Tab-separated table of C-alpha atoms in Angstrom:
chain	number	residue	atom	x	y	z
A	1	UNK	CA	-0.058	-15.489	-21.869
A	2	UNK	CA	-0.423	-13.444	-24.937
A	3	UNK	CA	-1.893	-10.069	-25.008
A	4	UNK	CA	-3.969	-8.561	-28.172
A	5	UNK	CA	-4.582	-4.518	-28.988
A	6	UNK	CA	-5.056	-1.891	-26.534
A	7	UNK	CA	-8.016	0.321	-25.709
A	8	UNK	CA	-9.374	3.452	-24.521
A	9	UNK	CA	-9.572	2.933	-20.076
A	10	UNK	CA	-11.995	5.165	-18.377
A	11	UNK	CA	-9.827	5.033	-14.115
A	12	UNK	CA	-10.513	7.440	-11.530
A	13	UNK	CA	-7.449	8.939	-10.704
A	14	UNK	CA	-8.850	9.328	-6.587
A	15	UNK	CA	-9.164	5.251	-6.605
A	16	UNK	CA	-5.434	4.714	-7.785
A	17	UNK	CA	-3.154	3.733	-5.173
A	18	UNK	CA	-0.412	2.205	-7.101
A	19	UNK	CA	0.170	4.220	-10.130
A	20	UNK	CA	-1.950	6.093	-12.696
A	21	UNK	CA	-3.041	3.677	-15.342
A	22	UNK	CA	-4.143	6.124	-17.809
A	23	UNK	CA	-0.618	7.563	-17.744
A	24	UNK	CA	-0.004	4.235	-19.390
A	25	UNK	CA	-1.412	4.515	-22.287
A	26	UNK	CA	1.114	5.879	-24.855
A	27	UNK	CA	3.301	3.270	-23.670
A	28	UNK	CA	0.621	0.107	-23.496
A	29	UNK	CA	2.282	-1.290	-26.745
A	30	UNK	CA	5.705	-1.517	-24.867
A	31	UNK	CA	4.313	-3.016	-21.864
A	32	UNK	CA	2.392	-5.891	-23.660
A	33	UNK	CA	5.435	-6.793	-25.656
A	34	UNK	CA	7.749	-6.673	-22.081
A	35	UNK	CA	5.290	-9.257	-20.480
A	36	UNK	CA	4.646	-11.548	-23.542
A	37	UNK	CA	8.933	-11.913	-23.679
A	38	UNK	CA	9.485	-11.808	-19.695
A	39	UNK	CA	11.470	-8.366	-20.237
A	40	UNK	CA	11.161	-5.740	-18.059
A	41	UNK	CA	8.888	-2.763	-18.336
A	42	UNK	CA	9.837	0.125	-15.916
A	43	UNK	CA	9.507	0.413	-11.805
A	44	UNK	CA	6.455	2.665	-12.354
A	45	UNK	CA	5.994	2.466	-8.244
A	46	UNK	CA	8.752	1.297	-6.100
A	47	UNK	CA	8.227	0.977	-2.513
A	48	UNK	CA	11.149	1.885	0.425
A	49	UNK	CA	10.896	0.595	3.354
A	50	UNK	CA	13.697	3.069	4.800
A	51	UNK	CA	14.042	1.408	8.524
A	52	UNK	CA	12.558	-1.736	10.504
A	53	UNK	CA	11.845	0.044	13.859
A	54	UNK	CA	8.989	1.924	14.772
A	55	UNK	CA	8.207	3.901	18.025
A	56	UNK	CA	4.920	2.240	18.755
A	57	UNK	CA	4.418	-1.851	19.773
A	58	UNK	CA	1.450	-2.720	17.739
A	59	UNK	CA	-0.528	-5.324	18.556
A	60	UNK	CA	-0.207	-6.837	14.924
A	61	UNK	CA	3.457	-6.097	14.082
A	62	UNK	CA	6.110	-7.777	14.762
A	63	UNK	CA	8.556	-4.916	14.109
A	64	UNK	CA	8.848	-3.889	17.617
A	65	UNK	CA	9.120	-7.559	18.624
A	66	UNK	CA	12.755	-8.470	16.616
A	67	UNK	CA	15.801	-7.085	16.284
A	68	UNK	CA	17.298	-6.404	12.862
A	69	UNK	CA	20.601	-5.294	11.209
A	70	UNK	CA	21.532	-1.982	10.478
A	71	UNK	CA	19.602	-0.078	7.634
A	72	UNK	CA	21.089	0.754	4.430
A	73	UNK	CA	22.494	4.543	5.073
A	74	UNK	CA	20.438	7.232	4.091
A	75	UNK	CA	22.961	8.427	1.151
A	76	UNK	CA	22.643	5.358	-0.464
A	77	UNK	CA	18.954	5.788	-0.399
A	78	UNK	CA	19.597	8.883	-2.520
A	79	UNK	CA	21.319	7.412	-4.793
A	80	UNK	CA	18.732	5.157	-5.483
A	81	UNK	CA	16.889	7.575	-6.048
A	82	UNK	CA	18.548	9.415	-8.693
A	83	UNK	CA	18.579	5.851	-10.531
A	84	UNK	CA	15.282	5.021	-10.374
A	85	UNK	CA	14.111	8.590	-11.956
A	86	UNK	CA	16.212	7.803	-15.073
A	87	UNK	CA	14.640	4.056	-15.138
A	88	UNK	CA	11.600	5.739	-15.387
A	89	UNK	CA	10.049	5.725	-11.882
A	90	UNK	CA	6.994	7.488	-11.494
A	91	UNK	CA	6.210	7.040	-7.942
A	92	UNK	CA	7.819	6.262	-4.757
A	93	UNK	CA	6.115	5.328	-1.602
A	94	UNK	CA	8.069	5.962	1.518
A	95	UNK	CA	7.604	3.735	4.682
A	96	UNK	CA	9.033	1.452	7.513
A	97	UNK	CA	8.967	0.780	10.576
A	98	UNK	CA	8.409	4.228	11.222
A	99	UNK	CA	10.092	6.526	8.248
A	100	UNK	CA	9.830	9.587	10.351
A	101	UNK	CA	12.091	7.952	13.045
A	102	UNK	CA	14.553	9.385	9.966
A	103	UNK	CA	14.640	13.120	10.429
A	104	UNK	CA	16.394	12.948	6.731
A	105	UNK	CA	12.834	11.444	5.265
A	106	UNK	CA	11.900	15.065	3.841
A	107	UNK	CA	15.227	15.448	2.185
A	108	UNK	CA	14.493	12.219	0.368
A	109	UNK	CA	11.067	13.084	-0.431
A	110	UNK	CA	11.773	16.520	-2.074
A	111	UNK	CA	14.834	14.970	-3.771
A	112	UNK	CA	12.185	12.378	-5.567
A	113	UNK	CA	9.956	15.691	-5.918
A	114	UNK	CA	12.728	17.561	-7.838
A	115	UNK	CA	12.881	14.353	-9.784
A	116	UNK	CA	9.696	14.577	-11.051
A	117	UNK	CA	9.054	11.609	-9.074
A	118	UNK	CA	5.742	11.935	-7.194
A	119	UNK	CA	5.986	10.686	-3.482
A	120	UNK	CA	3.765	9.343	-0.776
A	121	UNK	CA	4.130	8.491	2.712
A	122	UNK	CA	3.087	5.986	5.262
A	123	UNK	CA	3.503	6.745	9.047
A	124	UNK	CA	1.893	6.736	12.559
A	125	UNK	CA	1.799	10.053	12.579
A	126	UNK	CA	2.978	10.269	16.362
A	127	UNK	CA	6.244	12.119	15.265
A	128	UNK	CA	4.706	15.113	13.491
A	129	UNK	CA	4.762	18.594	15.440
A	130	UNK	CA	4.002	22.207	13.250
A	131	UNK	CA	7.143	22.358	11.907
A	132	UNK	CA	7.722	18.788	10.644
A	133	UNK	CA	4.180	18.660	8.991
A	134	UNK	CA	4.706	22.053	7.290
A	135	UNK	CA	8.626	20.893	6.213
A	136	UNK	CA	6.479	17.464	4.385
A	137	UNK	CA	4.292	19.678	2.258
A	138	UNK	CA	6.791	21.856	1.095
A	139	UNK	CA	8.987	19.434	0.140
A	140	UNK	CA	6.468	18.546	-2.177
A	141	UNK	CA	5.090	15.334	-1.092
A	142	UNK	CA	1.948	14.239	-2.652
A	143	UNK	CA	0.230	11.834	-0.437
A	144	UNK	CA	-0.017	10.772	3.436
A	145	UNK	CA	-1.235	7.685	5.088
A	146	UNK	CA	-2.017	7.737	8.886
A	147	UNK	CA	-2.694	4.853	11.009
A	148	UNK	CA	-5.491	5.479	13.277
A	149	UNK	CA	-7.578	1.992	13.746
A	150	UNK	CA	-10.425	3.544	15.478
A	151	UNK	CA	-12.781	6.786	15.972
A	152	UNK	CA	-11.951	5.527	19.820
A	153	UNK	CA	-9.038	6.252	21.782
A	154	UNK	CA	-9.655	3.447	24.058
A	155	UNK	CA	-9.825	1.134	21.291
A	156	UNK	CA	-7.240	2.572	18.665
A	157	UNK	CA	-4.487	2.894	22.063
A	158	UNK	CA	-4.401	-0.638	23.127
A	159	UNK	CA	-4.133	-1.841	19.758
A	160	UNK	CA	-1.089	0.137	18.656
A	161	UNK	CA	0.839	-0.356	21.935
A	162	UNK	CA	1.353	3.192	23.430
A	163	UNK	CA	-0.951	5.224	25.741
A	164	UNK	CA	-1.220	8.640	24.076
A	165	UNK	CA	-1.112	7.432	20.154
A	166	UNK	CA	-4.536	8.316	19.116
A	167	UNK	CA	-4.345	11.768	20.025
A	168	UNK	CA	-0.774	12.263	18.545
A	169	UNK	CA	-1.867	10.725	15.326
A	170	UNK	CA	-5.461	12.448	15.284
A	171	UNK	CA	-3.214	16.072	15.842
A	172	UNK	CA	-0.765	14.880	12.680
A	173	UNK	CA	-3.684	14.913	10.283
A	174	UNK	CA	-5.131	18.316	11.777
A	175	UNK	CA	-1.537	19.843	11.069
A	176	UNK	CA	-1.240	18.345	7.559
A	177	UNK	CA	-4.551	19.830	7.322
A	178	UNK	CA	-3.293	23.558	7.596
A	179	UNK	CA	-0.155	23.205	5.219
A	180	UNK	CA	-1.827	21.109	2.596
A	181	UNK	CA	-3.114	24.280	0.773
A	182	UNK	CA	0.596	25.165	-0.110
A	183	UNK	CA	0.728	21.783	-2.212
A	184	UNK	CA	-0.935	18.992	-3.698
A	185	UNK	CA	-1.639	16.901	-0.511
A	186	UNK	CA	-3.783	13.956	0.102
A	187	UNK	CA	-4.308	12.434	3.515
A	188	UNK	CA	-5.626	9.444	4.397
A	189	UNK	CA	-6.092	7.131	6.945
A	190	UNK	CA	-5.223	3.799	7.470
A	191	UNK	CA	-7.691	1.295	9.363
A	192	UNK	CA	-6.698	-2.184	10.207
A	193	UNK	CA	-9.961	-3.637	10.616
A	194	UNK	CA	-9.349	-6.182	13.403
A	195	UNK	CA	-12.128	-8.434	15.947
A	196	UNK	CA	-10.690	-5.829	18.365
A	197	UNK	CA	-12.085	-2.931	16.517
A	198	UNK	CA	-14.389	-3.540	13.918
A	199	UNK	CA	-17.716	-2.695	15.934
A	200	UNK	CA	-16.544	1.138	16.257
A	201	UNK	CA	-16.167	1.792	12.745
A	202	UNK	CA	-19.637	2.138	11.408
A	203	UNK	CA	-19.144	6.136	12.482
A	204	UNK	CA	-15.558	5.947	11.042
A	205	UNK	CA	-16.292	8.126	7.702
A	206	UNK	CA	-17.888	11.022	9.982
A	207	UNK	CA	-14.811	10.793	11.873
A	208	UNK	CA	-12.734	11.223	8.909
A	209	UNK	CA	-13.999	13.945	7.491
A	210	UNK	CA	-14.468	15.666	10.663
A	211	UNK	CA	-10.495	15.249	11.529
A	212	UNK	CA	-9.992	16.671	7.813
A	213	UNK	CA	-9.116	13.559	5.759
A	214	UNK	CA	-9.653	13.273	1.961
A	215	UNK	CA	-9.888	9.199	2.188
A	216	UNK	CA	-9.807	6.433	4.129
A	217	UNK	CA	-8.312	3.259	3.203
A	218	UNK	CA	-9.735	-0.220	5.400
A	219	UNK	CA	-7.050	-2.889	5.676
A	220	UNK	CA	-8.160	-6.323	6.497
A	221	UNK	CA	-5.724	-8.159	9.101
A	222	UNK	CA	-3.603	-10.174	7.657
A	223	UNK	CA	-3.195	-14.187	8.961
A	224	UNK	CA	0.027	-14.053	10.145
A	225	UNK	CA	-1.683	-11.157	13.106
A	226	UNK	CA	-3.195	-14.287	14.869
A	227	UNK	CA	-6.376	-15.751	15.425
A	228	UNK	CA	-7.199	-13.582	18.289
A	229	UNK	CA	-7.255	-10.561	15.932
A	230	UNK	CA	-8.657	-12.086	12.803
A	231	UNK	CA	-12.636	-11.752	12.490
A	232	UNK	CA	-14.593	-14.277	13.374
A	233	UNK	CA	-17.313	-16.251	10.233
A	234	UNK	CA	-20.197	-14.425	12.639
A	235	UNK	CA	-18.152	-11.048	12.461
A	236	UNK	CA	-17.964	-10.685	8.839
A	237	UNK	CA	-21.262	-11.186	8.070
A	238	UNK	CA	-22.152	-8.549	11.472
A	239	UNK	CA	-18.937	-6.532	9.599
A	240	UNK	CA	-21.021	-6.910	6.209
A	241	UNK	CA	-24.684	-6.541	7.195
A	242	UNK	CA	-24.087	-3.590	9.736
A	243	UNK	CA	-20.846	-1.593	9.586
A	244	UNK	CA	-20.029	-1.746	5.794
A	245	UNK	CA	-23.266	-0.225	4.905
A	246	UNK	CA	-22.716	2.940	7.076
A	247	UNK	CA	-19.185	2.848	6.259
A	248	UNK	CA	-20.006	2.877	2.232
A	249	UNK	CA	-23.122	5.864	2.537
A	250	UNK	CA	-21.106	8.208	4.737
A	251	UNK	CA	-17.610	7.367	2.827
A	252	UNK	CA	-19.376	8.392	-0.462
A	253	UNK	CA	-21.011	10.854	0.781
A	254	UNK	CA	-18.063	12.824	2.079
A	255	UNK	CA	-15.561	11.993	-0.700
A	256	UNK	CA	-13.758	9.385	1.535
A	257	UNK	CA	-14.178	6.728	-0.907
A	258	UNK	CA	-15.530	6.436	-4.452
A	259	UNK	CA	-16.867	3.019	-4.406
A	260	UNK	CA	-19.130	0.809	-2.224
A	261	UNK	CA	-16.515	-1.768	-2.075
A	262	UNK	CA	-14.171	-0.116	-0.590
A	263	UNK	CA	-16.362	-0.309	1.870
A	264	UNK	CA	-16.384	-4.251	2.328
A	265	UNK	CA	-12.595	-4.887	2.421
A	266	UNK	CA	-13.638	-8.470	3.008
A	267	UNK	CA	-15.670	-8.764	0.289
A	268	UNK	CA	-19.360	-9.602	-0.245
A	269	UNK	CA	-20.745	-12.678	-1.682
A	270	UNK	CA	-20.508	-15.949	0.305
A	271	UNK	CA	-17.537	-17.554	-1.827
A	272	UNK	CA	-15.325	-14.023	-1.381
A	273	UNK	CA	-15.885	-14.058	3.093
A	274	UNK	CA	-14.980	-17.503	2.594
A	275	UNK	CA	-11.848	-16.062	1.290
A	276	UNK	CA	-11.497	-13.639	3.826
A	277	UNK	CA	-11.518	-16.089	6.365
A	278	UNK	CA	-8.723	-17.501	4.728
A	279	UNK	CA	-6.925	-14.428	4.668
A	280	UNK	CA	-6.715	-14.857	0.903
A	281	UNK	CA	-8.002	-11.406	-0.065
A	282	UNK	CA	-7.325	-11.364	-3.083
A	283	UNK	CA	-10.712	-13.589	-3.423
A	284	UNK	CA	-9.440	-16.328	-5.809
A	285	UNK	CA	-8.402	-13.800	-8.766
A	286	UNK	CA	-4.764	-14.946	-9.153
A	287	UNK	CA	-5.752	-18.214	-9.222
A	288	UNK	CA	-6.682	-18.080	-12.934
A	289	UNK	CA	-5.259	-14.310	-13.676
A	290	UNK	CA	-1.809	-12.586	-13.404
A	291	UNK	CA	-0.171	-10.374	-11.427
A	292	UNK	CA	1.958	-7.492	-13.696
A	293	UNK	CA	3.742	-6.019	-10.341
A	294	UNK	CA	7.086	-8.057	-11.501
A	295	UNK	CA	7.465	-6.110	-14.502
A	296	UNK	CA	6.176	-2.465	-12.780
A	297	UNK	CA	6.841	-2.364	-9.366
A	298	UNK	CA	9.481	-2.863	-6.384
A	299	UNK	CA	10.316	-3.224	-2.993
A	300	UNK	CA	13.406	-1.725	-1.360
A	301	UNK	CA	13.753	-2.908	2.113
A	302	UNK	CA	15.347	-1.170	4.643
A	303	UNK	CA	18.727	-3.247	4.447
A	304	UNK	CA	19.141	-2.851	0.451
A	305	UNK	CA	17.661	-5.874	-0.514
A	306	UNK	CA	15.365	-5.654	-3.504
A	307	UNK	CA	12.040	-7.819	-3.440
A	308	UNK	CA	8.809	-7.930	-5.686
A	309	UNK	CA	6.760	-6.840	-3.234
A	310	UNK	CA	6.153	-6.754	0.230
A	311	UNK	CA	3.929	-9.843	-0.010
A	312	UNK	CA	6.409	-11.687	-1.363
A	313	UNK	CA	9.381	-10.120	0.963
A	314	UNK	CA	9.093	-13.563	3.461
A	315	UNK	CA	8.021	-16.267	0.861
A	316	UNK	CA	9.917	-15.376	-2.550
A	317	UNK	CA	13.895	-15.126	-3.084
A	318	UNK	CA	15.699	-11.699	-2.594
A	319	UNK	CA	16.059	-10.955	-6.415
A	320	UNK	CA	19.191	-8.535	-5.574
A	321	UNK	CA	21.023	-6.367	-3.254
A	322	UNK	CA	22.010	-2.395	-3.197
A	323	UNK	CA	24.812	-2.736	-1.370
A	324	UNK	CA	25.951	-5.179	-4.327
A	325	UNK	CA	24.793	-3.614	-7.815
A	326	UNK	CA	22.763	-0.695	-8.903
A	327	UNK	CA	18.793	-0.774	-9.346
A	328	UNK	CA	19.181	-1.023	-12.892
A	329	UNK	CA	21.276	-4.480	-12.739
A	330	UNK	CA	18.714	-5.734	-10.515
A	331	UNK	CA	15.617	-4.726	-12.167
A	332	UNK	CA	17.735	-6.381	-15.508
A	333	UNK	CA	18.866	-9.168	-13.633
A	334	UNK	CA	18.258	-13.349	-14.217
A	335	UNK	CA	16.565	-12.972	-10.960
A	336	UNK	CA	13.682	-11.235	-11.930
A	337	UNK	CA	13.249	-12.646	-15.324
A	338	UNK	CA	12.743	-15.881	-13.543
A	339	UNK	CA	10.239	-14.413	-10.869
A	340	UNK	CA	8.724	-12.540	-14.235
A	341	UNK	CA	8.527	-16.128	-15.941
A	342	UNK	CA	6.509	-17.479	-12.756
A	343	UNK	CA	3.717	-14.951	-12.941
A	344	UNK	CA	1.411	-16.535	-14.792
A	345	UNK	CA	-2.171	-18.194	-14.003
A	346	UNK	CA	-2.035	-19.335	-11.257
A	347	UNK	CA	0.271	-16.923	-10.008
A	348	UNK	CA	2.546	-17.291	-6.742
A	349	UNK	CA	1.464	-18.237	-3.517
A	350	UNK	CA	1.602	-15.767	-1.843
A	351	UNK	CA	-0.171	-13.311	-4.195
A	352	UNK	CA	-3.974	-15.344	-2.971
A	353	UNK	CA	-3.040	-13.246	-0.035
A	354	UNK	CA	-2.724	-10.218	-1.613
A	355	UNK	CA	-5.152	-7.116	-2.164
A	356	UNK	CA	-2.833	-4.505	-3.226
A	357	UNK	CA	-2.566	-4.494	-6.879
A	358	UNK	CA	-6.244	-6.626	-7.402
A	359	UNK	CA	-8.137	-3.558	-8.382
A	360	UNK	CA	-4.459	-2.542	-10.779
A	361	UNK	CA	-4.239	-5.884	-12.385
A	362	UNK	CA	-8.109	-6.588	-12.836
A	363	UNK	CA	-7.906	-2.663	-15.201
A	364	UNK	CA	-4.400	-3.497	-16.806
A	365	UNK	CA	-5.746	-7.110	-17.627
A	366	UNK	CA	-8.954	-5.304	-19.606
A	367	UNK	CA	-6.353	-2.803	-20.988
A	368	UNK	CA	-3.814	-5.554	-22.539
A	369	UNK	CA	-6.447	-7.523	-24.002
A	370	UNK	CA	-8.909	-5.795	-25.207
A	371	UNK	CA	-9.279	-5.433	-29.110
């Protein structure tokens, strides 16, 4: 795979949920030279999964289901920190489990903050009172995902396990809300779109905006939820033909969303649902393209253990471990040069799964080629 000239990339910063390409730029020679010789680039986004337990008992998680070792301790977290800032980290995106089962999450955050590190944060939201959401802002984090799977409390309960959850969550966003003036906050929610819930979403932008959320973000279930959960052939096109159109003229309409595609998280023609169905969302792409997360992006699960990414945390080898060496030798290591040498058309397995750096890879593939 050899890559020609650069050019000029028009991105929307508001669609960029992995890193800001156009902060790339200066730098594109460096990065086409570290993928045509299998040498790292920087971990422009690493992601830290900072525990495996979670307060709630989702109906498509298994973290509540199995027990797990101890999590790496918090201090070592920090150091980690510190280490990936002078590798060149630009973003860190803190979740779990349930990160604010942690009450020293906003120490970390404003750590990565001081940094110049700019952090986001996945959670439930269940956790936050007026003094936790306030303490979040201030220490300067930049972005918030909430969970809540339905404008429904009788739908959105059930699904994540615990009477009680929708209002808790709904109340987090309302206080993030208020504080977000004193920083640079976005908050968005997270929808799994699911057979249980996918009928109450078509008013799911109104409720959005109406709860005071800048985005929203649709999920589609993954396989491994279960067939019980997964939509149906006669639900995607209902999903396609009847939600997804509401969903895409209120989301642009308030701001939620900047695209009409991010309406159809299961795509649109025939050949993507087929896809879908599959639950290979990335709709075929890696088949014949690559994926650049090896050589800009990490995970850091909660027990030290380094992986790619969290689609490849079950299915591809642990490339190193915290407790063992530093970031650096890891991100250096024979490990990932040999996961690097694998990422190439088609790419691994488990990326035709995958959704989370499509949009990422489809703009860095037109910036590394282009003449």
């Amino acid at each position: 795979m050899q890559l020609t000239a650069g050019c000029k990339l028009v991105y929307n910063t508001m669609d960029n949920r992995m890193y800001a390409l156009e902060e790339l730029q200066p730098e594109i020679e460096a990065l086409r030279q570290a993928v045509n010789q299998r040498q790292p680039f920087k971990p422009l986004y690493v992601k830290i999964k900072l525990n495996y337990g979670c307060n709630l008992r989702c109906e498509m998680c298994k973290h509540w289901r199995e027990p797990r070792e101890q999590p790496m301790p918090i201090s070592r977290f920090a150091q980690v920190i510190s280490e990936l800032a002078q590798l060149g980290c630009r973003k860190i995106h803190i979740s779990g489990g349930e990160p604010l089962l942690h009450p020293e999450t906003p120490d970390l955050i404003q750590q990565a903050a001081n940094l110049g590190i700019r952090t986001t944060l996945t959670t439930n939201g269940t956790l936050l009172d007026k003094a936790l959401a306030r303490r979040l802002v201030e220490s300067g984090l930049r972005g918030v995902n909430i969970s809540i799977d339905s404008p429904q409390r009788k739908i959105h309960d059930p699904l994540r396990g615990v009477a009680g959850a929708w209002k808790k969550s709904v109340r987090a966003v309302q206080w993030l809300r208020r504080y977000a003036h004193k920083g640079k906050l976005t908050i968005r929610l997270n929808c799994l779109v699911s057979r249980p819930n996918y009928l109450s979403l078509a008013g799911y932008a109104e409720f959005a905006h109406q709860i005071g959320a800048d985005a929203f973000n649709l999920i589609p279930v993954d396989d491994h939820c279960g067939e019980h959960l997964a939509l149906r052939w006669q639900d995607l096109e209902y999903f396609n033909q009847h939600i997804a159109p509401q969903l895409a003229s209120s989301g642009l309409q308030y701001g939620l969303i900047t695209r009409e595609e991010q309406a159809y998280p299961f795509g649109r023609s025939t050949l993507e649902i087929k896809h879908a169905r599959r639950g290979e969302y990335a709709f075929g792409w890696y088949q014949h393209h690559p994926c650049y997360a090896p050589w800009t992006h990490s995970l850091i699960d909660f027990n030290g253990r380094v992986y790619v990414c969290c689609m490849g945390r079950e299915q591809t080898p642990v490339l190193g471990d915290l407790h063992q060496s530093s970031f650096g030798e890891i991100w250096q290591s024979d490990a990932y040069r040999e996961l690097r040498n694998q990422m190439h058309p088609p790419a691994l397995a488990p990326c035709r799964r995958c959704d989370d750096f499509l949009e990422q890879n489809r703009l860095l593939l037109e910036l590394l080629t282009q003449r």
